[in-house]
Short mmCIF file of C-alpha atoms and ligand atoms in Angstrom, two decimals:
data_model
loop_
_atom_site.label_atom_id
_atom_site.label_comp_id
_atom_site.label_asym_id
_atom_site.label_seq_id
_atom_site.Cartn_x
_atom_site.Cartn_y
_atom_site.Cartn_z
CA MET X 23 -0.15 0.55 0.06
CA LEU X 24 1.48 3.77 -0.90
CA LYS X 25 1.70 5.80 2.33
CA ASN X 26 0.78 9.51 0.52
CA THR X 27 -1.46 10.14 -2.19
CA LYS X 28 1.12 12.73 -4.35
CA GLN X 29 1.35 11.52 -7.96
CA ALA X 30 4.66 12.44 -9.48
CA ILE X 31 4.12 11.80 -13.47
CA ILE X 32 7.14 10.99 -15.00
CA ILE X 33 6.85 11.89 -18.96
CA GLY X 34 9.78 9.14 -21.33
CA GLY X 35 10.07 5.99 -21.09
CA SER X 36 13.77 6.03 -22.12
CA HIS X 37 17.34 5.57 -20.00
CA ALA X 38 15.99 8.21 -17.71
CA ALA X 39 12.61 7.45 -17.35
CA ALA X 40 13.21 4.02 -16.37
CA GLN X 41 16.71 5.47 -13.93
CA LEU X 42 14.72 8.49 -12.36
CA SER X 43 11.18 5.88 -11.72
CA ILE X 44 13.77 3.81 -9.64
CA SER X 45 15.65 6.64 -8.38
CA LEU X 46 12.53 7.97 -7.00
CA ARG X 47 11.53 5.13 -4.78
CA GLN X 48 15.47 4.48 -3.20
CA GLU X 49 15.30 9.20 -3.34
CA ARG X 50 11.68 7.87 -0.65
CA TRP X 51 8.91 8.82 -2.29
CA GLU X 52 6.17 6.91 -1.04
CA GLY X 53 3.13 8.98 -3.89
CA GLU X 54 2.13 7.24 -7.23
CA ILE X 55 5.02 6.89 -9.78
CA LEU X 56 3.76 6.27 -13.69
CA VAL X 57 5.28 6.75 -16.92
CA VAL X 58 4.02 8.49 -20.13
CA SER X 59 5.69 6.43 -22.85
CA ASP X 60 5.05 6.58 -27.15
CA ASP X 61 7.23 3.81 -26.60
CA SER X 62 5.62 0.72 -27.30
CA GLN X 63 7.99 -0.94 -24.62
CA PHE X 64 9.38 -1.61 -21.29
CA PRO X 65 12.52 1.10 -21.64
CA TYR X 66 15.39 -0.61 -23.32
CA HIS X 67 19.23 -0.18 -23.65
CA ARG X 68 19.59 2.75 -26.39
CA PRO X 69 24.03 1.76 -27.37
CA PRO X 70 23.28 -1.91 -28.56
CA LEU X 71 20.89 -0.87 -31.25
CA SER X 72 24.51 0.72 -33.66
CA LYS X 73 26.25 -2.51 -32.69
CA ASP X 74 25.67 -5.79 -31.16
CA TYR X 75 21.57 -5.85 -32.20
CA LEU X 76 22.21 -4.58 -35.99
CA SER X 77 24.51 -8.53 -35.46
CA GLY X 78 22.14 -10.17 -33.64
CA ASP X 79 24.73 -11.03 -30.94
CA THR X 80 22.32 -9.74 -28.08
CA SER X 81 18.38 -9.79 -28.30
CA ALA X 82 15.96 -8.01 -27.66
CA GLU X 83 14.98 -9.48 -24.32
CA GLN X 84 18.88 -8.73 -23.91
CA LEU X 85 17.47 -4.61 -24.55
CA PHE X 86 15.55 -4.77 -21.68
CA ILE X 87 17.51 -1.36 -18.58
CA ARG X 88 15.29 -3.63 -16.02
CA PRO X 89 11.98 -6.25 -16.45
CA ALA X 90 9.03 -4.89 -16.27
CA SER X 91 8.40 -6.63 -12.75
CA VAL X 92 10.96 -4.49 -10.73
CA TYR X 93 8.83 -1.55 -11.84
CA ARG X 94 5.74 -3.40 -10.84
CA ASP X 95 7.32 -4.37 -7.68
CA LYS X 96 8.21 -1.51 -6.83
CA GLN X 97 4.57 -0.04 -8.09
CA ILE X 98 5.46 1.85 -10.18
CA GLU X 99 2.98 2.27 -13.38
CA PHE X 100 3.75 2.82 -16.49
CA LEU X 101 1.79 3.42 -19.79
CA LEU X 102 3.12 2.41 -23.29
CA ASN X 103 2.07 3.38 -26.81
CA THR X 104 0.38 6.83 -25.32
CA ARG X 105 2.24 10.02 -25.73
CA VAL X 106 1.32 13.60 -23.70
CA GLU X 107 -0.15 16.04 -25.14
CA LYS X 108 -0.49 18.79 -23.07
CA ILE X 109 0.50 19.44 -19.43
CA ASP X 110 -1.71 22.27 -17.48
CA ARG X 111 0.13 23.73 -15.01
CA ILE X 112 -1.89 26.26 -13.44
CA ASN X 113 -4.65 22.88 -12.60
CA LYS X 114 -0.72 20.83 -12.52
CA SER X 115 -2.91 17.89 -14.92
CA VAL X 116 -1.28 16.28 -18.42
CA THR X 117 -3.82 15.25 -21.34
CA LEU X 118 -2.99 12.09 -22.90
CA SER X 119 -3.16 11.14 -26.19
CA ASN X 120 -5.94 8.64 -25.28
CA GLY X 121 -7.92 11.91 -24.05
CA GLU X 122 -7.22 11.19 -20.26
CA ALA X 123 -6.45 14.04 -17.96
CA ARG X 124 -4.28 13.11 -14.99
CA GLN X 125 -3.69 15.22 -11.93
CA TYR X 126 0.22 15.42 -10.97
CA ASP X 127 1.79 17.30 -8.05
CA LYS X 128 5.42 16.48 -9.47
CA LEU X 129 6.01 16.04 -12.57
CA ALA X 130 9.60 15.27 -15.01
CA LEU X 131 10.20 15.89 -18.27
CA CYS X 132 12.27 13.13 -19.78
CA THR X 133 11.06 13.38 -23.27
CA GLY X 134 14.96 12.41 -24.82
CA ALA X 135 15.26 13.70 -28.83
CA ARG X 136 14.54 13.08 -32.46
CA THR X 137 15.93 12.44 -35.74
CA ARG X 138 16.76 15.22 -37.00
CA GLN X 139 14.72 14.20 -40.96
CA LEU X 140 16.94 14.88 -44.06
CA ALA X 141 14.17 17.37 -46.22
CA ILE X 142 14.97 15.40 -49.56
CA PRO X 143 13.50 13.25 -52.50
CA GLY X 144 13.11 9.50 -51.76
CA VAL X 145 13.32 9.82 -47.93
CA ALA X 146 10.29 7.84 -47.81
CA LEU X 147 11.55 5.10 -49.95
CA ASN X 148 11.79 0.83 -48.83
CA GLY X 149 14.55 0.64 -47.31
CA VAL X 150 15.60 4.23 -45.87
CA HIS X 151 15.63 4.29 -42.55
CA TYR X 152 16.42 6.21 -39.09
CA LEU X 153 18.22 4.24 -36.40
CA ARG X 154 16.75 5.85 -32.63
CA ASP X 155 14.48 3.43 -31.47
CA LEU X 156 14.17 -0.67 -31.46
CA THR X 157 11.70 -0.71 -34.03
CA ASP X 158 13.97 0.98 -36.81
CA ALA X 159 16.64 -1.38 -35.58
CA GLU X 160 14.44 -4.41 -36.02
CA ALA X 161 13.34 -2.84 -39.24
CA ILE X 162 17.22 -2.69 -39.75
CA LYS X 163 18.28 -5.59 -39.36
CA GLN X 164 15.36 -7.10 -41.74
CA ALA X 165 16.62 -4.74 -44.46
CA ILE X 166 20.41 -6.06 -43.95
CA GLN X 167 21.45 -8.72 -47.58
CA SER X 168 24.05 -10.13 -47.65
CA ASN X 169 25.74 -8.92 -50.20
CA GLY X 170 23.90 -5.95 -50.48
CA LYS X 171 25.48 -2.17 -50.88
CA ALA X 172 24.68 0.35 -48.02
CA VAL X 173 24.76 4.68 -47.90
CA ILE X 174 25.30 5.78 -44.62
CA ILE X 175 24.19 9.39 -44.43
CA GLY X 176 25.98 11.20 -41.81
CA GLY X 177 29.35 10.17 -40.69
CA GLY X 178 29.42 11.10 -36.68
CA TYR X 179 27.87 8.34 -34.36
CA ILE X 180 25.46 7.02 -35.67
CA GLY X 181 26.97 6.60 -38.90
CA LEU X 182 30.29 5.08 -37.92
CA GLU X 183 28.73 2.34 -35.19
CA THR X 184 26.45 1.31 -38.56
CA ALA X 185 29.14 0.95 -40.67
CA ALA X 186 31.59 -1.08 -39.26
CA LEU X 187 28.88 -3.32 -38.44
CA LEU X 188 27.67 -3.31 -41.73
CA ARG X 189 31.32 -4.50 -42.55
CA LYS X 190 31.03 -7.13 -39.78
CA ILE X 191 28.70 -9.35 -42.01
CA GLY X 192 30.08 -8.04 -45.49
CA ILE X 193 27.94 -5.41 -47.09
CA ASP X 194 29.55 -2.10 -48.78
CA VAL X 195 29.11 0.94 -47.82
CA CYS X 196 30.07 5.04 -48.19
CA VAL X 197 29.47 7.11 -45.14
CA LEU X 198 28.75 10.08 -46.78
CA GLU X 199 30.14 13.23 -44.62
CA ALA X 200 28.54 16.63 -45.41
CA MET X 201 31.31 18.35 -43.14
CA GLY X 202 35.84 18.12 -43.77
CA ARG X 203 36.50 15.28 -41.58
CA VAL X 204 34.36 11.92 -39.69
CA LEU X 205 33.49 12.98 -35.56
CA GLN X 206 33.44 16.99 -36.73
CA ARG X 207 31.75 17.46 -33.65
CA VAL X 208 32.79 15.32 -31.30
CA THR X 209 37.29 15.13 -31.53
CA ALA X 210 40.73 16.86 -33.24
CA GLU X 211 41.45 16.37 -36.81
CA GLU X 212 44.23 13.70 -35.86
CA VAL X 213 41.32 11.68 -34.76
CA SER X 214 38.60 12.14 -36.97
CA ALA X 215 42.46 10.52 -39.70
CA PHE X 216 42.09 7.46 -37.18
CA TYR X 217 38.91 6.99 -37.38
CA HIS X 218 38.89 7.82 -41.18
CA ARG X 219 42.15 5.38 -41.94
CA VAL X 220 40.44 2.81 -39.78
CA HIS X 221 37.25 2.41 -41.89
CA THR X 222 39.02 2.98 -44.95
CA GLU X 223 41.30 0.03 -43.49
CA GLU X 224 37.86 -2.47 -42.66
CA GLY X 225 36.67 -1.73 -46.31
CA VAL X 226 34.67 1.29 -46.16
CA GLU X 227 34.58 4.25 -48.71
CA ILE X 228 34.40 7.49 -47.45
CA LYS X 229 33.49 10.34 -48.58
CA THR X 230 33.70 13.90 -46.53
CA GLY X 231 32.21 17.21 -47.89
CA VAL X 232 30.04 15.34 -49.18
CA PHE X 233 25.95 15.37 -49.03
CA ALA X 234 22.82 13.37 -50.02
CA THR X 235 20.81 15.96 -52.88
CA GLU X 236 18.25 13.00 -53.64
CA ILE X 237 17.29 9.53 -52.26
CA VAL X 238 16.00 7.42 -56.25
CA GLY X 239 14.58 4.64 -57.16
CA ASN X 240 11.46 2.62 -57.78
CA ASP X 241 9.14 2.22 -54.21
CA CYS X 242 12.94 0.88 -53.08
CA VAL X 243 15.79 2.42 -52.84
CA GLU X 244 18.63 2.02 -55.96
CA GLY X 245 20.92 4.74 -54.91
CA VAL X 246 21.58 8.02 -53.88
CA VAL X 247 22.45 11.33 -55.42
CA CYS X 248 25.69 13.23 -54.06
CA SER X 249 25.85 16.99 -53.68
CA ASN X 250 29.38 16.14 -55.92
CA GLY X 251 27.37 14.82 -59.45
CA GLU X 252 28.34 11.01 -58.46
CA GLN X 253 25.48 9.33 -57.82
CA ILE X 254 25.92 5.55 -55.48
CA ASP X 255 23.97 2.33 -55.85
CA ALA X 256 22.39 1.39 -52.49
CA ASN X 257 19.48 -0.61 -51.86
CA LEU X 258 20.40 0.10 -47.77
CA VAL X 259 19.94 4.30 -46.74
CA ILE X 260 21.04 4.86 -43.35
CA ILE X 261 20.51 8.18 -42.36
CA GLY X 262 22.00 9.47 -38.85
CA VAL X 263 23.08 13.04 -38.94
CA GLY X 264 22.25 14.20 -35.55
CA VAL X 265 19.39 14.94 -33.57
CA ILE X 266 17.06 17.37 -31.98
CA PRO X 267 15.65 17.57 -28.33
CA ASN X 268 12.16 17.59 -27.23
CA THR X 269 11.42 19.92 -26.20
CA GLU X 270 7.71 20.87 -27.57
CA LEU X 271 6.06 20.38 -24.29
CA ALA X 272 8.65 22.66 -22.21
CA GLU X 273 7.53 24.88 -25.01
CA GLY X 274 4.20 25.16 -25.21
CA ILE X 275 3.92 25.59 -21.25
CA GLY X 276 6.27 28.71 -21.18
CA LEU X 277 9.34 26.96 -19.69
CA ASP X 278 13.21 28.17 -20.35
CA VAL X 279 14.56 26.07 -23.12
CA ASP X 280 17.07 26.25 -25.09
CA ASP X 281 18.51 23.87 -27.28
CA GLY X 282 17.10 22.29 -24.53
CA VAL X 283 14.64 22.31 -21.23
CA ILE X 284 16.64 24.08 -19.38
CA VAL X 285 17.33 23.48 -15.59
CA ASN X 286 20.09 23.83 -13.67
CA GLU X 287 22.45 21.94 -11.34
CA PHE X 288 19.59 20.14 -9.57
CA ALA X 289 17.63 19.65 -12.96
CA GLN X 290 14.79 21.76 -11.74
CA THR X 291 12.93 23.47 -14.68
CA SER X 292 11.91 27.37 -14.47
CA ASP X 293 8.84 26.13 -12.67
CA GLU X 294 9.13 24.01 -9.75
CA HIS X 295 7.45 21.66 -9.33
CA ILE X 296 9.21 20.75 -12.97
CA VAL X 297 11.69 19.20 -13.42
CA ALA X 298 13.90 18.11 -16.53
CA SER X 299 16.82 14.96 -17.17
CA GLY X 300 17.95 13.61 -20.31
CA ASP X 301 18.85 14.67 -23.76
CA CYS X 302 16.43 16.49 -23.41
CA ALA X 303 17.60 19.02 -21.07
CA ALA X 304 20.61 21.68 -20.73
CA HIS X 305 21.86 21.55 -17.77
CA LEU X 306 24.44 23.80 -16.13
CA ASN X 307 27.29 22.50 -15.70
CA LEU X 308 29.26 22.65 -12.51
CA ILE X 309 32.67 21.60 -14.11
CA TYR X 310 32.71 23.69 -16.49
CA GLY X 311 31.10 26.94 -15.76
CA ARG X 312 28.26 26.50 -18.41
CA ARG X 313 25.19 25.51 -20.02
CA ILE X 314 25.09 22.74 -22.13
CA ARG X 315 22.59 19.89 -23.37
CA LEU X 316 24.59 15.98 -23.33
CA GLU X 317 23.30 13.13 -25.76
CA SER X 318 24.23 10.75 -23.31
CA VAL X 319 23.75 7.30 -21.90
CA PRO X 320 25.41 8.00 -18.26
CA ASN X 321 24.83 11.96 -18.23
CA ALA X 322 20.26 10.46 -18.28
CA ILE X 323 21.37 8.25 -15.67
CA GLU X 324 23.51 10.96 -12.79
CA GLN X 325 20.77 14.32 -13.43
CA SER X 326 17.90 11.34 -13.38
CA LYS X 327 18.59 10.86 -9.29
CA THR X 328 19.17 14.19 -9.14
CA ALA X 329 15.73 14.83 -10.42
CA ALA X 330 14.50 12.55 -8.67
CA ALA X 331 15.87 13.66 -5.40
CA SER X 332 14.82 17.77 -6.30
CA MET X 333 11.41 15.87 -7.07
CA CYS X 334 11.25 15.06 -3.63
CA ASP X 335 12.64 18.04 -1.81
CA ARG X 336 16.01 16.65 -1.65
CA GLU X 337 18.94 18.73 -2.98
CA LYS X 338 22.28 16.52 -4.79
CA VAL X 339 24.30 18.74 -6.59
CA TYR X 340 25.05 16.41 -10.36
CA ASN X 341 28.37 17.47 -10.96
CA ALA X 342 29.62 13.98 -13.00
CA LEU X 343 32.55 14.62 -15.53
CA PRO X 344 30.06 13.74 -19.49
CA TRP X 345 31.93 10.56 -20.60
CA PHE X 346 30.73 8.90 -23.62
CA TRP X 347 32.28 5.87 -25.61
CA SER X 348 31.52 4.00 -28.50
CA ASN X 349 32.45 0.54 -30.00
CA GLN X 350 33.88 -0.25 -33.97
CA TYR X 351 34.98 -2.46 -35.27
CA ASP X 352 38.11 -3.79 -32.40
CA LEU X 353 38.51 -0.12 -31.73
CA ARG X 354 37.05 0.92 -28.11
CA LEU X 355 36.65 4.36 -28.02
CA GLN X 356 36.19 6.59 -24.66
CA ILE X 357 36.00 9.73 -24.24
CA ALA X 358 36.46 11.74 -20.95
CA GLY X 359 35.42 15.09 -20.12
CA LEU X 360 34.17 18.28 -23.08
CA ASN X 361 37.31 18.99 -25.89
CA GLN X 362 35.48 22.30 -26.45
CA GLY X 363 37.61 25.39 -26.80
CA PHE X 364 40.76 23.55 -26.26
CA ASP X 365 44.33 24.62 -27.84
CA ARG X 366 46.27 21.86 -27.89
CA VAL X 367 45.95 18.83 -28.32
CA VAL X 368 49.15 16.08 -27.13
CA PHE X 369 49.22 12.49 -27.41
CA ARG X 370 50.18 9.45 -26.72
CA GLY X 371 51.61 5.89 -28.61
CA ASP X 372 50.77 6.02 -32.18
CA VAL X 373 47.62 7.45 -33.67
CA GLU X 374 48.48 7.53 -36.71
CA SER X 375 49.50 3.19 -37.44
CA SER X 376 48.70 2.14 -34.67
CA ARG X 377 44.47 1.39 -33.25
CA SER X 378 45.51 2.57 -29.07
CA PHE X 379 46.51 5.85 -28.43
CA VAL X 380 45.42 8.73 -26.53
CA ALA X 381 44.36 11.73 -27.45
CA TRP X 382 44.53 14.30 -24.27
CA TYR X 383 43.09 17.95 -24.84
CA LEU X 384 44.59 21.03 -23.02
CA LYS X 385 42.49 24.53 -22.64
CA GLN X 386 45.37 26.85 -21.33
CA GLY X 387 47.41 24.06 -20.01
CA SER X 388 45.50 22.55 -18.22
CA ILE X 389 43.88 18.78 -19.42
CA VAL X 390 40.16 19.32 -20.47
CA ALA X 391 38.94 16.13 -22.17
CA ALA X 392 41.14 12.51 -23.37
CA ASP X 393 40.28 10.14 -26.12
CA CYS X 394 41.07 7.13 -25.05
CA VAL X 395 40.99 4.47 -28.23
CA ASN X 396 41.99 0.78 -26.10
CA ARG X 397 43.42 2.77 -22.99
CA PRO X 398 41.03 2.11 -20.44
CA ALA X 399 43.71 1.94 -17.68
CA GLU X 400 43.74 5.66 -19.23
CA PHE X 401 40.35 6.48 -19.14
CA ILE X 402 40.30 5.53 -15.96
CA LEU X 403 43.48 8.83 -15.28
CA ALA X 404 41.95 10.88 -17.32
CA LYS X 405 38.27 11.56 -15.67
CA LYS X 406 40.26 11.86 -12.26
CA LEU X 407 42.68 14.11 -13.42
CA ILE X 408 40.02 16.73 -15.13
CA SER X 409 37.87 16.25 -12.53
CA SER X 410 40.55 17.00 -9.76
CA GLU X 411 41.89 20.09 -9.08
CA LYS X 412 45.91 18.19 -9.24
CA GLN X 413 46.50 18.30 -12.39
CA LEU X 414 50.77 16.35 -13.94
CA PRO X 415 53.08 17.32 -15.94
CA ILE X 416 52.12 17.14 -19.35
CA ALA X 417 55.32 15.60 -21.34
CA ASP X 418 54.85 12.54 -18.59
CA LEU X 419 51.13 11.98 -19.82
CA ALA X 420 52.55 11.52 -22.95
CA ASN X 421 54.60 10.12 -22.68
CA ASP X 422 54.49 5.62 -23.74
CA SER X 423 56.40 4.30 -21.93
CA ILE X 424 55.69 5.87 -18.07
CA ASP X 425 52.93 2.80 -16.91
CA ALA X 426 49.03 4.17 -16.97
CA LYS X 427 49.15 3.08 -12.90
CA THR X 428 52.47 5.50 -12.02
CA LEU X 429 50.34 8.37 -13.50
CA LEU X 430 47.63 7.26 -11.59
CA LEU X 431 49.86 6.63 -8.49
CA ALA X 432 51.31 9.84 -8.52
CA LEU X 433 47.87 11.46 -9.36
CA ALA X 434 46.87 9.96 -6.31
C1 FAD Q 516 21.71 4.15 -32.05
C2 FAD Q 516 21.72 4.47 -31.21
C3 FAD Q 516 22.96 3.97 -30.02
C4 FAD Q 516 23.15 4.94 -28.84
N1 FAD Q 516 24.43 4.80 -28.44
C5 FAD Q 516 25.34 4.91 -27.03
C6 FAD Q 516 26.91 5.04 -26.72
O1 FAD Q 516 27.13 3.50 -26.61
N2 FAD Q 516 26.43 5.64 -25.50
C7 FAD Q 516 25.78 6.87 -25.00
O2 FAD Q 516 25.87 6.98 -23.91
N3 FAD Q 516 24.89 6.96 -25.68
C8 FAD Q 516 24.80 6.10 -26.34
N4 FAD Q 516 22.78 7.10 -26.79
C9 FAD Q 516 22.40 8.25 -26.53
C10 FAD Q 516 21.81 7.50 -25.86
O3 FAD Q 516 20.89 6.56 -26.24
C11 FAD Q 516 20.58 8.50 -25.59
O4 FAD Q 516 21.27 9.78 -24.58
C12 FAD Q 516 19.44 8.15 -24.29
O5 FAD Q 516 18.25 7.44 -24.93
C13 FAD Q 516 18.83 9.23 -23.66
O6 FAD Q 516 18.10 9.17 -23.07
P1 FAD Q 516 16.17 9.94 -22.41
O7 FAD Q 516 15.35 8.81 -22.01
O8 FAD Q 516 17.02 11.27 -22.10
O9 FAD Q 516 16.20 10.02 -24.41
P2 FAD Q 516 15.80 9.58 -25.30
O10 FAD Q 516 16.27 7.64 -25.22
O11 FAD Q 516 15.24 10.00 -26.25
O12 FAD Q 516 14.08 8.92 -24.87
C14 FAD Q 516 12.64 10.04 -24.90
C15 FAD Q 516 12.00 8.75 -24.62
O13 FAD Q 516 10.34 10.00 -24.01
C16 FAD Q 516 9.32 9.58 -25.71
N5 FAD Q 516 9.00 11.07 -25.59
C17 FAD Q 516 8.92 12.05 -26.19
N6 FAD Q 516 7.44 12.94 -26.06
C18 FAD Q 516 6.58 12.19 -25.72
C19 FAD Q 516 5.58 12.48 -24.96
N7 FAD Q 516 5.18 13.37 -24.91
N8 FAD Q 516 4.67 11.86 -23.94
C20 FAD Q 516 5.45 10.39 -24.37
N9 FAD Q 516 6.38 9.77 -24.67
C21 FAD Q 516 7.20 10.31 -25.03
C22 FAD Q 516 10.51 9.38 -26.65
O14 FAD Q 516 9.43 8.58 -27.63
C23 FAD Q 516 11.66 8.58 -26.26
O15 FAD Q 516 10.54 7.37 -26.52
C24 FAD Q 516 22.94 5.73 -28.10
C25 FAD Q 516 21.88 6.42 -28.84
C26 FAD Q 516 21.50 5.62 -30.41
C27 FAD Q 516 19.39 6.18 -30.82
N1 NAD Q 517 27.61 6.11 -28.97
C1 NAD Q 517 28.35 7.33 -29.21
O1 NAD Q 517 27.77 7.15 -27.83
C2 NAD Q 517 26.14 7.03 -29.02
C3 NAD Q 517 25.94 6.53 -30.83
C4 NAD Q 517 25.48 6.11 -31.42
C5 NAD Q 517 24.65 7.18 -31.39
N2 NAD Q 517 24.37 8.07 -30.23
C6 NAD Q 517 23.88 8.96 -29.83
O2 NAD Q 517 22.99 9.55 -31.38
C7 NAD Q 517 21.81 10.54 -31.40
C8 NAD Q 517 22.73 11.10 -33.29
O3 NAD Q 517 23.48 10.31 -33.58
P1 NAD Q 517 24.06 11.14 -34.69
O4 NAD Q 517 25.04 9.76 -35.33
O5 NAD Q 517 22.92 10.93 -36.00
O6 NAD Q 517 24.66 11.85 -34.54
P2 NAD Q 517 26.49 12.65 -34.77
O7 NAD Q 517 25.56 14.67 -33.92
O8 NAD Q 517 26.85 12.72 -34.05
O9 NAD Q 517 26.31 12.80 -36.01
C9 NAD Q 517 26.07 13.59 -36.68
C10 NAD Q 517 26.44 14.03 -38.55
O10 NAD Q 517 25.78 13.38 -39.75
C11 NAD Q 517 26.82 14.59 -40.72
N3 NAD Q 517 25.47 15.12 -41.28
C12 NAD Q 517 24.82 16.32 -40.90
N4 NAD Q 517 24.23 16.98 -42.18
C13 NAD Q 517 23.95 15.64 -42.54
C14 NAD Q 517 23.64 15.31 -44.43
N5 NAD Q 517 23.20 16.74 -44.94
N6 NAD Q 517 25.42 14.55 -44.88
C15 NAD Q 517 25.56 14.28 -44.36
N7 NAD Q 517 26.79 14.42 -43.76
C16 NAD Q 517 25.89 15.24 -42.33
C17 NAD Q 517 27.12 15.18 -39.25
O11 NAD Q 517 28.34 16.10 -39.59
C18 NAD Q 517 27.59 15.01 -38.46
O12 NAD Q 517 29.57 14.50 -38.14
C19 NAD Q 517 23.76 12.24 -31.09
O13 NAD Q 517 22.96 11.72 -29.32
C20 NAD Q 517 24.34 10.79 -30.48
O14 NAD Q 517 25.52 11.36 -29.96
C21 NAD Q 517 25.80 7.57 -29.30
#
């Protein structure tokens, strides 16, 4: 039996919502918890969708963040296949797509992000896919034909991870990246060149400074016309050109929004009864001293713990160091921190010809971020180094003959 009748409503049903609902119980929220999700499934891990799930190495059952019974046991109610259409801040209620209205005492926006759509002819042809959820991944899995030809539009995370996967199963792959280099949003030139080289070695054709102007075919996709006039044959097209945060509900009720629902370090929006976390939220980051919106699972999880505490009127500041990972072929990239505004990059290991190195990003002499490729010990070191006030000599960080453990000890 629930001890009080307070209502918490969480909008969205993915990484942020899954964590927030559980964290609310851990923070001893004793009233009702309702999660309203437009997905047809209980929350699942999205990262495998561009990795092991596509190759069949992970099954749909293995994707679930936790079994549905865990939510049931904690008296967390899920409304699947349902959208929140409207929020009424005055009466503290939400209107659902099934016409029902539900009252809330506290509301959480975990609405995430959606794929940015390409506005070019032919995107509706059979064989053209975006990748955000399980339904998209399932459709791509069905569409994968051995000996097929794929064009991937966008050389970001989705583009390169799916390219690696498709190569693994023997599909010809061409990646079109509009910018001058792949992964330009997140890495230094040398790291982009590294990924370009490895993908080329693995048989992927990469065209940079090129975008698609039209997708051609007759019912099914047959090719992609590029901005340089070239036409590339394809029976599968995957589009990964970034995401847009789902902020419309927040905007509709006058919350502060600027590339994300604006929240403070406690995940609170400009309405004291409403929090936001995950891909949809732009938070004040205390480590970097500015507002940022992150698109990552660790952010969705940690920020949702903070949001849950705020809903229970407790203060739990969100100041976790941002980190990211990406798996491609035998490469495990782990990124610690954010490199925006860096003025120098120093390498540890050989970025030009090996498959294992660290790129240290410096800003005014201090390490602000690190890309670690197949360097798990250095990734731990990087997280500690960036989070602490301490410094290590840059020459030592670059010197691959000094063991990472020795550097960790020096930091301690
Ligand atoms: C293929 C893929 C691979 C990825 N790999 C990695 C990785 O390796 N590492 C990493 O850190 N991150 C990765 N990410 C990013 C990561 O998945 C996201 O950062 C994370 O899912 C964000 O979680 P979220 O809950 O904030 O938002 P989302 O996952 O976007 O979920 C929000 C949910 O809310 C729903 N919703 C929105 N509005 C409403 C409404 N009004 N009513 C009801 N429901 C609504 C949306 O439809 C969606 O289901 C990957 C993403 C994808 C797509
Ligand atoms: N390992 C990970 O962390 C991981 C893996 C997959 C997805 N994700 C997340 O999923 C989301 C979507 O990933 P994504 O790869 O689509 O976004 P992204 O922002 O990482 O990359 C998009 C890429 O598409 C390019 N682009 C944009 N418009 C283009 C056009 N018209 N033609 C060709 N290229 C174009 C951009 O320059 C960019 O390189 C992001 O939030 C991402 O962080 C993360």
